XYZ file of N, CA and C in Angstrom:
810
model
N 27.904 -20.304 2.745
C 28.867 -19.923 1.783
C 29.023 -18.450 1.992
N 28.023 -17.766 2.449
C 28.275 -16.154 2.457
C 29.232 -16.044 3.726
N 29.159 -16.599 4.784
C 30.048 -16.520 5.946
C 31.411 -16.659 5.552
N 31.676 -17.965 4.774
C 32.885 -18.345 4.399
C 33.554 -17.313 3.377
N 32.760 -16.719 2.474
C 33.492 -15.881 1.644
C 33.636 -14.401 2.230
N 32.859 -13.977 3.200
C 33.057 -12.756 4.036
C 34.300 -13.087 4.884
N 34.519 -14.154 5.390
C 35.717 -14.584 6.198
C 36.895 -14.393 5.500
N 36.913 -14.638 4.299
C 38.193 -14.692 3.283
C 38.354 -13.232 2.801
N 37.289 -12.542 2.241
C 37.395 -11.233 1.590
C 37.761 -10.146 2.611
N 36.933 -10.089 3.751
C 37.222 -8.866 4.557
C 38.480 -8.817 5.257
N 39.280 -9.976 5.564
C 40.663 -9.687 6.156
C 41.633 -9.543 5.127
N 41.339 -10.040 3.638
C 42.158 -9.533 2.509
C 41.938 -8.034 2.313
N 40.820 -7.626 2.342
C 40.538 -6.264 2.065
C 41.166 -5.229 3.157
N 40.986 -5.692 4.369
C 41.625 -4.782 5.484
C 43.137 -4.796 5.372
N 43.742 -6.087 4.924
C 45.123 -6.202 4.784
C 45.617 -5.267 3.791
N 44.911 -5.356 2.629
C 45.246 -4.460 1.561
C 45.147 -2.960 1.801
N 44.106 -2.710 2.416
C 43.867 -1.311 2.821
C 45.015 -0.739 3.736
N 45.491 -1.589 4.627
C 46.560 -1.208 5.732
C 47.911 -1.007 4.865
N 48.086 -1.985 3.856
C 49.347 -1.960 3.227
C 49.391 -0.757 2.228
N 48.327 -0.395 1.553
C 48.388 0.807 0.587
C 48.443 1.969 1.411
N 48.069 2.055 2.542
C 48.229 3.286 3.433
C 49.911 3.583 3.848
N 50.362 2.489 4.009
C 51.885 2.388 4.346
C 52.715 2.471 3.276
N 52.616 1.793 2.172
C 53.639 1.568 1.037
C 53.360 2.691 0.008
N 54.322 3.247 -0.376
C 54.375 4.207 -1.215
C 54.312 3.870 -2.855
N 54.938 2.659 -3.099
C 54.927 2.272 -4.345
C 53.439 1.922 -4.933
N 53.438 1.628 -6.220
C 51.908 1.368 -6.821
C 51.761 -0.105 -6.813
N 52.674 -1.003 -6.392
C 52.177 -2.248 -6.528
C 51.136 -2.805 -5.868
N 51.025 -2.448 -4.394
C 49.869 -2.829 -3.677
C 48.738 -1.973 -4.101
N 48.865 -0.897 -4.371
C 47.574 -0.055 -4.837
C 47.080 -0.512 -5.946
N 47.909 -1.180 -7.039
C 47.388 -1.599 -8.246
C 46.671 -2.866 -7.924
N 47.144 -3.744 -6.803
C 46.450 -4.853 -6.489
C 45.057 -4.564 -6.017
N 44.810 -3.669 -5.070
C 43.737 -3.220 -4.393
C 42.787 -2.759 -5.454
N 43.216 -1.853 -6.434
C 42.387 -1.296 -7.350
C 41.823 -2.584 -8.283
N 42.601 -3.536 -8.684
C 42.082 -4.727 -9.370
C 41.056 -5.479 -8.649
N 41.199 -5.530 -7.347
C 40.292 -6.393 -6.554
C 38.981 -5.581 -6.223
N 38.995 -4.327 -6.118
C 37.976 -3.382 -6.073
C 37.049 -3.484 -7.405
N 37.808 -3.196 -8.510
C 37.192 -3.094 -9.749
C 36.407 -4.468 -9.996
N 37.006 -5.667 -9.785
C 36.392 -7.057 -9.929
C 35.198 -7.057 -9.075
N 35.267 -6.702 -7.865
C 34.112 -6.798 -7.042
C 32.875 -5.887 -7.588
N 33.322 -4.645 -7.925
C 32.255 -3.751 -8.446
C 31.523 -4.172 -9.656
N 32.353 -4.895 -10.624
C 32.008 -5.256 -11.858
C 30.911 -6.497 -11.621
N 31.431 -7.239 -10.650
C 30.646 -8.441 -10.314
C 29.184 -8.039 -9.651
N 29.341 -7.001 -8.821
C 28.183 -6.733 -8.278
C 27.201 -6.039 -9.259
N 27.642 -5.318 -10.142
C 26.763 -4.521 -11.231
C 26.141 -5.537 -11.863
N 26.666 -6.577 -12.341
C 26.000 -7.726 -13.258
C 25.426 -8.801 -12.445
N 25.605 -8.820 -11.110
C 24.957 -10.189 -10.469
C 23.510 -10.306 -10.534
N 22.742 -9.193 -10.716
C 21.304 -9.275 -10.691
C 20.962 -9.798 -12.053
N 21.809 -9.275 -13.083
C 21.575 -9.811 -14.343
C 21.827 -11.472 -14.545
N 22.695 -12.053 -13.768
C 22.925 -13.415 -13.662
C 21.653 -14.089 -12.896
N 21.179 -13.415 -11.846
C 20.191 -14.134 -11.122
C 18.924 -14.035 -11.935
N 18.591 -13.071 -12.752
C 17.570 -13.062 -13.694
C 17.540 -14.202 -14.578
N 18.641 -14.328 -15.090
C 18.883 -15.448 -16.205
C 18.778 -16.762 -15.633
N 19.049 -16.769 -14.399
C 19.153 -18.109 -13.624
C 17.767 -18.649 -13.352
N 16.810 -17.456 -13.046
C 15.411 -17.709 -12.664
C 14.793 -18.537 -14.060
N 15.057 -18.069 -15.012
C 14.390 -18.422 -16.362
C 14.969 -19.706 -16.803
N 16.397 -20.041 -16.671
C 17.108 -21.102 -17.267
C 16.958 -22.153 -16.149
N 17.194 -21.907 -15.016
C 17.154 -23.003 -13.968
C 15.849 -23.335 -13.295
N 15.193 -22.335 -12.883
C 13.928 -22.466 -12.086
C 12.768 -22.849 -12.933
N 12.684 -22.060 -14.082
C 11.506 -22.279 -15.072
C 11.968 -23.273 -16.186
N 13.257 -23.619 -16.240
C 13.739 -24.527 -17.390
C 13.214 -23.921 -18.767
N 13.368 -22.599 -18.818
C 13.123 -21.714 -20.178
C 14.131 -21.008 -20.626
N 14.544 -21.499 -21.738
C 15.811 -20.909 -22.466
C 15.575 -19.418 -22.941
N 15.398 -18.519 -22.072
C 15.005 -17.191 -22.382
C 16.220 -16.338 -22.788
N 16.016 -15.794 -24.063
C 17.164 -14.911 -24.606
C 16.915 -13.524 -24.780
N 15.830 -13.081 -23.843
C 15.303 -11.653 -24.016
C 16.372 -10.875 -23.253
N 17.440 -11.370 -22.541
C 18.240 -10.482 -21.663
C 18.802 -9.335 -22.302
N 19.402 -9.656 -23.552
C 20.194 -8.426 -24.179
C 19.228 -7.240 -24.648
N 18.012 -7.527 -24.723
C 16.857 -6.482 -25.144
C 16.409 -5.995 -23.769
N 16.143 -6.896 -22.762
C 15.421 -6.234 -21.513
C 16.220 -5.382 -20.654
N 17.619 -5.719 -20.731
C 18.353 -4.895 -19.838
C 18.548 -3.465 -20.337
N 18.660 -3.345 -21.844
C 18.741 -2.159 -22.429
C 17.404 -1.293 -22.308
N 16.397 -2.155 -22.322
C 15.103 -1.581 -22.249
C 14.930 -1.052 -20.767
N 15.277 -1.512 -19.760
C 15.282 -1.173 -18.454
C 16.184 0.115 -18.251
N 17.303 0.018 -18.882
C 18.322 1.163 -18.648
C 17.805 2.316 -19.326
N 17.218 2.323 -20.599
C 16.698 3.461 -21.202
C 15.331 4.000 -20.563
N 14.501 3.084 -19.974
C 13.552 3.535 -19.233
C 13.903 4.400 -18.106
N 14.960 3.836 -17.381
C 15.447 4.601 -16.024
C 16.047 5.779 -16.398
N 16.696 6.018 -17.470
C 17.313 7.133 -18.142
C 16.293 8.321 -18.297
N 15.274 7.850 -18.988
C 14.036 8.787 -19.177
C 13.391 9.242 -17.873
N 13.152 8.416 -16.975
C 12.687 8.879 -15.633
C 13.630 9.762 -14.833
N 14.957 9.497 -14.899
C 15.948 10.349 -14.247
C 15.947 11.807 -14.945
N 16.032 11.764 -16.344
C 16.164 13.045 -16.978
C 14.877 13.796 -16.887
N 13.792 13.112 -16.464
C 12.542 13.862 -16.295
C 12.275 14.546 -14.960
N 13.359 14.232 -14.150
C 13.515 14.925 -12.733
C 12.891 13.941 -11.702
N 12.717 12.700 -12.074
C 12.149 11.798 -10.700
C 13.305 11.194 -10.056
N 12.835 10.739 -8.957
C 13.974 10.243 -8.056
C 14.592 8.893 -8.536
N 15.871 8.650 -7.981
C 16.503 7.305 -8.275
C 15.645 6.010 -8.042
N 14.849 6.178 -7.006
C 14.014 4.992 -6.592
C 13.044 4.562 -7.885
N 12.534 5.803 -8.250
C 11.541 5.612 -9.432
C 12.154 5.100 -10.598
N 13.330 5.518 -10.840
C 14.156 4.965 -12.028
C 14.424 3.476 -11.781
N 14.697 2.916 -10.547
C 14.847 1.582 -10.623
C 13.450 0.804 -10.628
N 12.408 1.373 -10.311
C 11.074 0.832 -10.410
C 10.692 0.787 -12.045
N 11.107 1.906 -12.536
C 10.944 1.997 -14.132
C 11.517 0.973 -14.833
N 12.815 0.781 -14.465
C 13.707 -0.393 -14.997
C 13.155 -1.634 -14.648
N 12.591 -1.996 -13.618
C 11.924 -3.159 -13.366
C 10.710 -3.446 -14.114
N 9.927 -2.437 -14.259
C 8.574 -2.451 -14.991
C 8.956 -2.601 -16.438
N 9.926 -2.127 -16.990
C 10.270 -2.177 -18.458
C 10.699 -3.492 -18.670
N 11.481 -4.137 -17.850
C 11.891 -5.542 -17.975
C 10.763 -6.457 -17.813
N 9.907 -6.244 -16.817
C 8.747 -7.053 -16.897
C 7.910 -7.242 -18.181
N 7.819 -5.915 -18.676
C 7.066 -5.873 -19.998
C 7.603 -6.683 -20.991
N 9.143 -6.579 -21.197
C 9.930 -7.474 -22.050
C 9.417 -8.924 -21.624
N 9.589 -9.401 -20.574
C 9.302 -10.633 -20.184
C 8.123 -11.199 -20.399
N 6.870 -10.216 -20.460
C 5.586 -10.499 -20.724
C 5.399 -10.596 -22.274
N 6.122 -9.926 -22.923
C 6.031 -10.136 -24.530
C 6.465 -11.403 -24.829
N 7.732 -11.899 -24.259
C 8.388 -13.097 -24.598
C 7.433 -14.259 -24.146
N 6.719 -14.337 -23.145
C 5.883 -15.276 -22.468
C 4.602 -15.391 -23.372
N 4.068 -14.248 -23.685
C 2.933 -14.242 -24.619
C 3.215 -14.787 -26.012
N 4.287 -14.486 -26.433
C 4.653 -15.093 -27.799
C 4.777 -16.785 -27.711
N 5.366 -17.064 -26.579
C 5.334 -18.567 -26.331
C 4.241 -19.352 -26.181
N 3.427 -18.779 -25.166
C 2.189 -19.427 -24.718
C 0.959 -19.040 -25.389
N 0.925 -18.071 -26.106
C -0.338 -17.611 -26.845
C -0.361 -17.794 -28.329
N 0.794 -17.523 -28.961
C 1.101 -17.565 -30.375
C 1.867 -18.743 -30.814
N 2.335 -19.565 -29.881
C 2.826 -20.867 -30.265
C 4.299 -20.735 -30.858
N 4.944 -19.676 -30.516
C 6.440 -19.326 -30.979
C 7.238 -20.281 -29.967
N 8.284 -20.909 -30.601
C 9.157 -21.775 -29.846
C 9.853 -20.978 -28.787
N 10.071 -21.622 -27.587
C 10.800 -21.004 -26.416
C 12.135 -20.251 -26.854
N 12.843 -20.876 -27.639
C 14.234 -20.360 -27.943
C 13.942 -19.070 -28.810
N 13.025 -19.146 -29.911
C 12.873 -18.056 -30.812
C 12.060 -16.919 -30.188
N 11.224 -17.254 -29.198
C 10.348 -15.998 -28.635
C 11.201 -14.860 -27.958
N 12.359 -15.390 -27.354
C 13.252 -14.375 -26.672
C 14.100 -13.637 -27.917
N 14.443 -14.281 -28.937
C 15.068 -13.529 -30.077
C 14.134 -12.590 -30.620
N 13.007 -13.089 -30.921
C 11.900 -12.161 -31.577
C 11.735 -10.764 -30.668
N 11.600 -11.008 -29.246
C 11.333 -9.995 -28.312
C 12.635 -9.007 -28.328
N 13.928 -9.620 -28.448
C 14.978 -8.722 -28.400
C 15.145 -8.003 -29.783
N 14.692 -8.403 -30.768
C 14.781 -7.703 -32.055
C 13.809 -6.564 -32.103
N 12.458 -6.739 -31.415
C 11.482 -5.907 -31.206
C 12.027 -4.655 -30.346
N 12.557 -4.957 -29.278
C 13.080 -4.055 -28.277
C 14.200 -3.149 -28.742
N 15.083 -3.759 -29.755
C 16.200 -3.009 -30.285
C 15.387 -1.589 -31.025
N 14.527 -1.868 -31.711
C 13.885 -0.598 -32.170
C 13.196 0.256 -31.262
N 12.627 -0.396 -30.393
C 11.922 0.555 -29.119
C 13.097 1.253 -28.428
N 14.255 0.576 -28.194
C 15.123 1.317 -27.348
C 15.776 2.428 -28.105
N 15.941 2.202 -29.491
C 16.365 3.408 -30.315
C 15.349 4.709 -30.078
N 14.214 4.302 -30.087
C 13.226 5.422 -30.092
C 13.207 6.053 -28.719
N 13.495 5.239 -27.645
C 13.440 5.675 -26.355
C 14.769 6.833 -26.180
N 15.973 6.238 -26.870
C 17.110 7.147 -26.846
C 17.060 8.448 -27.685
N 16.014 8.671 -28.258
C 15.961 9.922 -29.109
C 16.370 9.544 -30.481
N 16.099 8.423 -31.183
C 16.725 7.943 -32.394
C 18.148 8.154 -32.386
N 18.937 7.970 -31.444
C 20.294 7.908 -31.281
C 20.815 6.545 -30.674
N 22.129 6.208 -30.918
C 22.593 4.865 -30.357
C 23.060 5.044 -28.790
N 23.083 6.142 -28.239
C 23.398 6.459 -26.933
C 22.833 7.815 -26.353
N 22.760 7.798 -25.091
C 22.271 9.070 -24.404
C 23.032 9.366 -23.201
N 23.042 10.442 -22.602
C 23.705 10.710 -21.386
C 22.741 11.102 -20.420
N 22.962 10.838 -19.109
C 22.334 11.224 -17.994
C 22.538 12.664 -17.727
N 21.346 13.464 -17.557
C 21.486 14.911 -17.344
C 21.305 15.321 -15.919
N 20.682 14.377 -15.072
C 20.384 14.685 -13.688
C 21.308 13.766 -12.820
N 21.337 14.198 -11.420
C 22.024 13.380 -10.548
C 21.485 11.961 -10.420
N 22.209 10.814 -10.254
C 21.767 9.657 -10.218
C 21.786 9.070 -8.645
N 21.461 7.965 -8.404
C 21.419 7.277 -7.167
C 22.767 7.329 -6.482
N 23.926 7.232 -7.136
C 25.270 7.359 -6.685
C 25.620 8.641 -6.399
N 25.300 9.524 -7.146
C 25.604 11.097 -6.848
C 24.756 11.591 -5.794
N 23.703 11.058 -5.306
C 23.002 11.434 -4.210
C 23.635 10.989 -2.883
N 23.768 9.565 -2.954
C 24.356 8.860 -1.803
C 25.962 8.946 -1.581
N 26.708 9.233 -2.670
C 28.214 9.311 -2.814
C 28.395 10.591 -3.482
N 28.485 11.674 -2.847
C 28.717 12.936 -3.580
C 30.009 13.093 -4.270
N 30.862 12.444 -3.528
C 32.416 12.491 -4.099
C 32.741 11.434 -5.082
N 31.785 10.444 -5.254
C 32.025 9.353 -6.250
C 33.121 8.611 -5.769
N 33.443 8.449 -4.702
C 34.612 7.540 -4.312
C 34.305 6.191 -4.425
N 35.337 5.206 -4.752
C 35.271 3.969 -5.215
C 34.683 3.114 -4.104
N 35.041 3.360 -2.837
C 34.425 2.704 -1.634
C 33.082 2.999 -1.389
N 32.705 4.341 -1.601
C 31.276 4.593 -1.507
C 30.506 3.937 -2.452
N 30.892 3.973 -3.678
C 30.190 3.129 -4.767
C 29.993 1.677 -4.418
N 30.917 1.173 -3.904
C 31.044 -0.348 -3.585
C 30.106 -0.515 -2.576
N 29.906 0.302 -1.513
C 29.016 0.063 -0.315
C 27.538 0.141 -0.982
N 27.177 1.155 -1.803
C 25.953 1.301 -2.406
C 25.624 0.125 -3.092
N 26.502 -0.370 -3.952
C 26.165 -1.589 -4.820
C 25.769 -2.826 -3.793
N 26.775 -2.952 -2.890
C 26.544 -4.202 -1.992
C 25.008 -4.046 -1.376
N 24.671 -2.847 -0.884
C 23.319 -2.676 -0.284
C 22.106 -2.991 -1.318
N 22.331 -2.520 -2.662
C 21.505 -2.791 -3.673
C 21.290 -4.271 -3.872
N 22.421 -5.010 -4.099
C 22.400 -6.329 -4.412
C 21.827 -7.133 -3.168
N 22.100 -6.654 -2.000
C 21.602 -7.329 -0.973
C 20.071 -7.392 -0.807
N 19.588 -6.073 -1.004
C 18.161 -5.936 -0.965
C 17.468 -6.916 -2.105
N 18.048 -6.799 -3.278
C 17.498 -7.688 -4.335
C 17.539 -8.986 -4.010
N 18.642 -9.545 -3.148
C 18.758 -11.016 -2.867
C 17.867 -11.373 -1.976
N 17.681 -10.453 -0.847
C 16.675 -10.743 0.134
C 15.212 -10.850 -0.297
N 14.857 -9.885 -1.348
C 13.719 -9.841 -1.823
C 13.215 -11.172 -2.543
N 14.237 -11.666 -3.448
C 14.016 -12.892 -4.248
C 14.106 -14.032 -3.292
N 14.698 -14.002 -2.158
C 14.670 -15.317 -1.303
C 13.327 -15.250 -0.628
N 12.674 -14.223 -0.335
C 11.469 -14.129 0.341
C 10.253 -14.474 -0.760
N 10.559 -14.015 -1.878
C 9.620 -14.517 -3.030
C 9.460 -15.937 -3.258
N 10.813 -16.675 -3.112
C 10.764 -18.153 -3.455
C 10.259 -18.830 -2.192
N 9.983 -18.197 -1.225
C 9.670 -19.031 0.003
C 8.071 -18.808 0.181
N 7.502 -18.043 -0.704
C 6.171 -17.910 -0.736
C 5.439 -19.184 -1.686
N 4.191 -19.149 -1.760
C 3.504 -20.147 -2.743
C 3.717 -19.909 -4.018
N 3.778 -18.637 -4.339
C 4.150 -18.284 -5.691
C 5.478 -18.744 -6.099
N 6.547 -18.567 -5.239
C 7.771 -19.005 -5.536
C 7.800 -20.570 -5.761
N 7.247 -21.198 -4.760
C 7.053 -22.706 -4.944
C 6.599 -23.297 -6.395
N 5.365 -22.503 -6.664
C 4.755 -22.885 -8.068
C 5.618 -22.689 -9.127
N 6.407 -21.637 -9.193
C 7.382 -21.307 -10.238
C 8.298 -22.317 -10.335
N 8.903 -22.887 -9.270
C 9.842 -23.955 -9.241
C 9.135 -25.301 -9.751
N 7.790 -25.399 -9.297
C 7.289 -26.498 -9.829
C 6.999 -26.641 -11.383
N 6.727 -25.432 -11.867
C 6.377 -25.123 -13.278
C 7.651 -25.559 -14.145
N 8.921 -25.393 -13.471
C 10.094 -25.712 -14.230
C 10.412 -27.190 -14.286
N 9.971 -27.730 -13.003
C 10.495 -29.141 -12.853
C 9.547 -30.167 -13.410
N 8.105 -29.933 -13.182
C 7.160 -30.883 -13.591
C 5.810 -30.177 -13.914
N 5.558 -29.792 -15.075
C 4.362 -29.001 -15.374
C 3.090 -29.926 -15.258
N 3.243 -31.266 -15.365
C 2.041 -32.167 -15.252
C 1.607 -32.133 -13.649
N 2.675 -32.028 -12.925
C 2.375 -31.963 -11.341
C 1.563 -30.757 -11.211
N 1.904 -29.696 -11.800
C 1.403 -28.278 -11.389
C -0.086 -28.322 -11.869
N -0.457 -28.876 -13.128
C -1.748 -29.205 -13.478
C -2.537 -29.977 -12.544
N -1.933 -31.013 -11.923
C -2.628 -31.909 -11.026
C -3.017 -31.035 -9.703
N -2.116 -29.997 -9.489
C -2.479 -29.129 -8.337
C -3.540 -28.215 -8.641
N -4.141 -28.196 -9.707
C -5.269 -27.291 -10.095
C -4.654 -25.942 -10.539
N -3.367 -25.832 -10.983
C -2.833 -24.511 -11.389
C -2.717 -24.391 -12.923
N -2.595 -23.300 -13.319
C -2.493 -23.026 -14.878
C -0.923 -22.856 -15.016
N -0.409 -23.967 -15.736
C 1.065 -23.986 -15.973
C 1.546 -22.684 -16.842
N 0.742 -22.377 -17.961
C 1.015 -21.304 -18.692
C 1.169 -19.939 -18.013
N 0.075 -19.671 -16.996
C 0.142 -18.518 -16.298
C 1.428 -18.442 -15.277
N 1.837 -19.668 -14.667
C 2.930 -19.600 -14.055
C 4.265 -19.282 -14.767
N 4.197 -19.919 -16.009
C 5.389 -19.561 -16.796
C 5.427 -18.038 -17.224
N 4.270 -17.414 -17.508
C 4.301 -15.946 -17.698
C 4.711 -15.107 -16.612
N 4.247 -15.423 -15.395
C 4.663 -14.729 -14.199
C 6.230 -14.936 -13.933
N 6.586 -16.091 -14.137
C 8.033 -16.329 -13.852
C 9.036 -15.689 -14.801
N 8.513 -15.489 -16.106
C 9.432 -14.764 -17.077
C 9.270 -13.141 -16.857
N 8.201 -12.895 -16.393
C 7.852 -11.358 -15.942
C 8.904 -11.039 -14.694
N 8.898 -11.991 -13.783
C 9.811 -11.666 -12.458
C 11.327 -11.699 -13.017
N 11.668 -12.772 -13.839
C 13.065 -12.832 -14.261
C 13.550 -11.611 -15.074
N 12.698 -11.115 -15.823
C 13.063 -10.044 -16.700
C 12.845 -8.596 -15.975
N 11.905 -8.565 -15.056
C 11.964 -7.466 -14.050
C 13.359 -7.434 -13.293
N 13.954 -8.462 -12.837
C 15.265 -8.346 -12.256
C 16.237 -8.018 -13.152
N 16.326 -8.394 -14.394
C 17.139 -7.975 -15.495
C 17.096 -6.389 -15.897
N 15.837 -6.013 -15.838
C 15.461 -4.608 -16.123
C 15.934 -3.793 -15.113
N 15.831 -4.234 -13.706
C 16.364 -3.363 -12.672
C 17.833 -3.369 -12.644
N 18.433 -4.357 -13.074
C 19.947 -4.371 -13.255
C 20.310 -3.350 -14.256
N 19.688 -3.153 -15.302
C 19.892 -2.182 -16.332
C 19.709 -0.796 -15.786
N 18.820 -0.576 -14.846
C 18.524 0.766 -14.159
C 19.743 0.969 -13.327
N 20.150 0.174 -12.618
C 21.380 0.368 -11.733
C 22.585 0.548 -12.581
N 22.726 -0.021 -13.800
C 23.832 0.158 -14.638
C 23.824 1.739 -15.064
N 22.643 2.235 -15.445
C 22.505 3.583 -15.936
C 22.714 4.604 -14.882
N 22.420 4.280 -13.578
C 22.683 5.124 -12.500
C 24.137 5.097 -12.193
N 24.752 4.102 -12.414
C 26.336 4.010 -12.032
C 27.174 4.589 -13.208
N 26.868 4.244 -14.561
C 27.531 4.641 -15.796
C 27.145 6.065 -16.190
N 26.059 6.363 -15.829
C 25.465 7.651 -16.266
C 25.420 7.880 -17.610
N 25.156 6.941 -18.405
C 24.816 6.797 -19.975
C 24.295 5.625 -20.252
N 23.641 5.437 -21.518
C 23.095 4.269 -22.058
C 23.509 4.182 -23.445
N 23.985 2.980 -23.866
C 24.322 2.744 -25.260
C 23.788 1.572 -25.685
N 23.123 1.680 -27.032
C 22.383 0.463 -27.533
C 23.293 -0.804 -27.532
N 24.582 -0.489 -27.699
C 25.336 -1.726 -27.814
C 26.051 -2.326 -26.631
N 25.679 -1.716 -25.532
C 26.362 -2.149 -24.385
C 25.862 -3.504 -23.645
N 24.868 -3.952 -24.350
C 24.447 -5.290 -24.028
C 25.020 -6.461 -24.702
N 25.773 -6.190 -25.676
C 26.237 -7.369 -26.566
C 27.360 -8.080 -25.623
N 26.994 -9.430 -25.491
C 28.008 -10.013 -24.774
C 27.439 -10.485 -23.458
N 26.630 -9.844 -22.938
C 26.220 -9.964 -21.634
C 25.504 -11.325 -21.435
N 24.856 -11.751 -22.375
C 24.109 -13.200 -22.281
C 25.130 -14.153 -22.088
N 26.298 -14.130 -22.822
C 27.330 -15.121 -22.758
C 28.134 -15.032 -21.345
N 28.170 -13.903 -20.994
C 28.950 -13.572 -19.751
C 27.996 -14.028 -18.517
N 26.631 -13.822 -18.616
C 25.793 -14.155 -17.565
C 25.686 -15.623 -17.440
N 25.688 -16.356 -18.628
C 25.551 -17.797 -18.564
C 26.976 -18.473 -17.935
N 28.165 -17.746 -18.319
C 29.207 -18.173 -17.820
C 29.410 -17.976 -16.265
N 28.921 -16.822 -15.681
C 28.958 -16.676 -14.357
C 27.913 -17.531 -13.600
N 26.775 -17.870 -14.335
C 25.786 -18.774 -13.655
C 26.406 -20.227 -13.532
N 27.155 -20.689 -14.584
C 27.805 -22.066 -14.452
C 29.091 -22.135 -13.415
N 29.763 -20.972 -13.430
C 30.972 -20.838 -12.394
C 30.293 -20.922 -11.030
N 29.273 -20.035 -10.843
C 28.559 -20.132 -9.352
C 28.051 -21.507 -9.139
N 27.582 -22.258 -10.024
C 27.036 -23.602 -9.849
C 28.140 -24.561 -9.424
N 29.322 -24.164 -10.058
C 30.524 -25.165 -9.863
C 31.181 -24.798 -8.391
N 31.219 -23.459 -8.069
C 31.747 -23.096 -6.768
C 30.958 -23.483 -5.630
N 29.661 -22.940 -5.610
C 28.535 -23.207 -4.664
C 27.795 -24.362 -4.850
N 27.961 -25.413 -4.228
C 27.149 -26.670 -4.469
C 25.757 -26.403 -3.632
N 24.805 -25.710 -4.258
C 23.713 -25.337 -3.612
C 22.645 -26.492 -3.470
N 22.114 -26.421 -2.360
C 21.032 -27.355 -1.987
C 19.861 -26.625 -1.780
N 19.706 -25.311 -1.788
C 18.710 -24.432 -1.467
C 18.585 -23.273 -2.307
N 17.554 -22.551 -2.482
C 17.277 -21.440 -3.241
C 18.235 -20.292 -2.679
N 18.368 -20.012 -1.541
C 19.188 -18.848 -1.116
C 20.612 -19.255 -1.468
N 21.076 -20.572 -1.292
C 22.503 -20.652 -1.663
C 22.875 -20.608 -3.057
N 21.903 -21.010 -4.010
C 21.972 -20.878 -5.300
C 22.052 -19.530 -5.888
N 20.946 -18.613 -5.234
C 21.156 -17.345 -5.596
C 22.425 -16.518 -5.171
N 22.906 -17.000 -4.104
C 24.111 -16.380 -3.541
C 25.345 -17.070 -4.715
N 25.270 -18.195 -5.057
C 26.338 -18.524 -5.994
C 26.280 -17.688 -7.393
N 25.012 -17.221 -7.708
C 24.875 -16.510 -8.986
C 25.497 -15.096 -8.755
N 25.592 -14.527 -7.521
C 26.072 -13.280 -7.049
C 27.712 -13.480 -7.186
């Protein structure tokens, strides 16, 4: 599927670039801008869709922590960047923050007996107050230091930002593909498909569920960190509607890419 998409997109992109360099009117340039914006927005939120798909499809867990964990990851990354640390540490901070959010949801469900659907809602409500605290008791905060895109694309050109996003998403995609090829990834898939079989293997189903939710929300938190590096601000309300959008993207990807393997399915989410 990746080869087919690239064989379609690359010639279209080159044709549009040639046409916009020759044509002085704004029609082709507007078309190029729309295509470029669509690709950038899709790449920005692709890890969000992958994280949601891990919980919904691989773990068979209706995790609704997304809208809280993505802002938690973004706010944590903002604090790290404003403290003067590198962009790499901001991505790590976002992933760790998302992992903590997933851990809270998992413990609510496995230890306290909260229903799976309600556990994510409770965690999101808790994170709303925490995120307000992280943002200095305000609803938004600005990035005061250079971000990842400022370091690697000093002119902030659209093509430069697009290349950086492609590299970030590709690294995240390859990492998750490698994770799901390990024994840990296999057990995560078994935990979602058949918990009884997992017990027969001598594994703890609850422990696998906890680790799966930690992984899913770590990916979502890392997506929040990428968002703050790109947008250079965090708003407490910028996660509203992301859950519905990620679910729609996941279902569209499933309809377009008839995945029979984990790499193909993850690519469909992108």
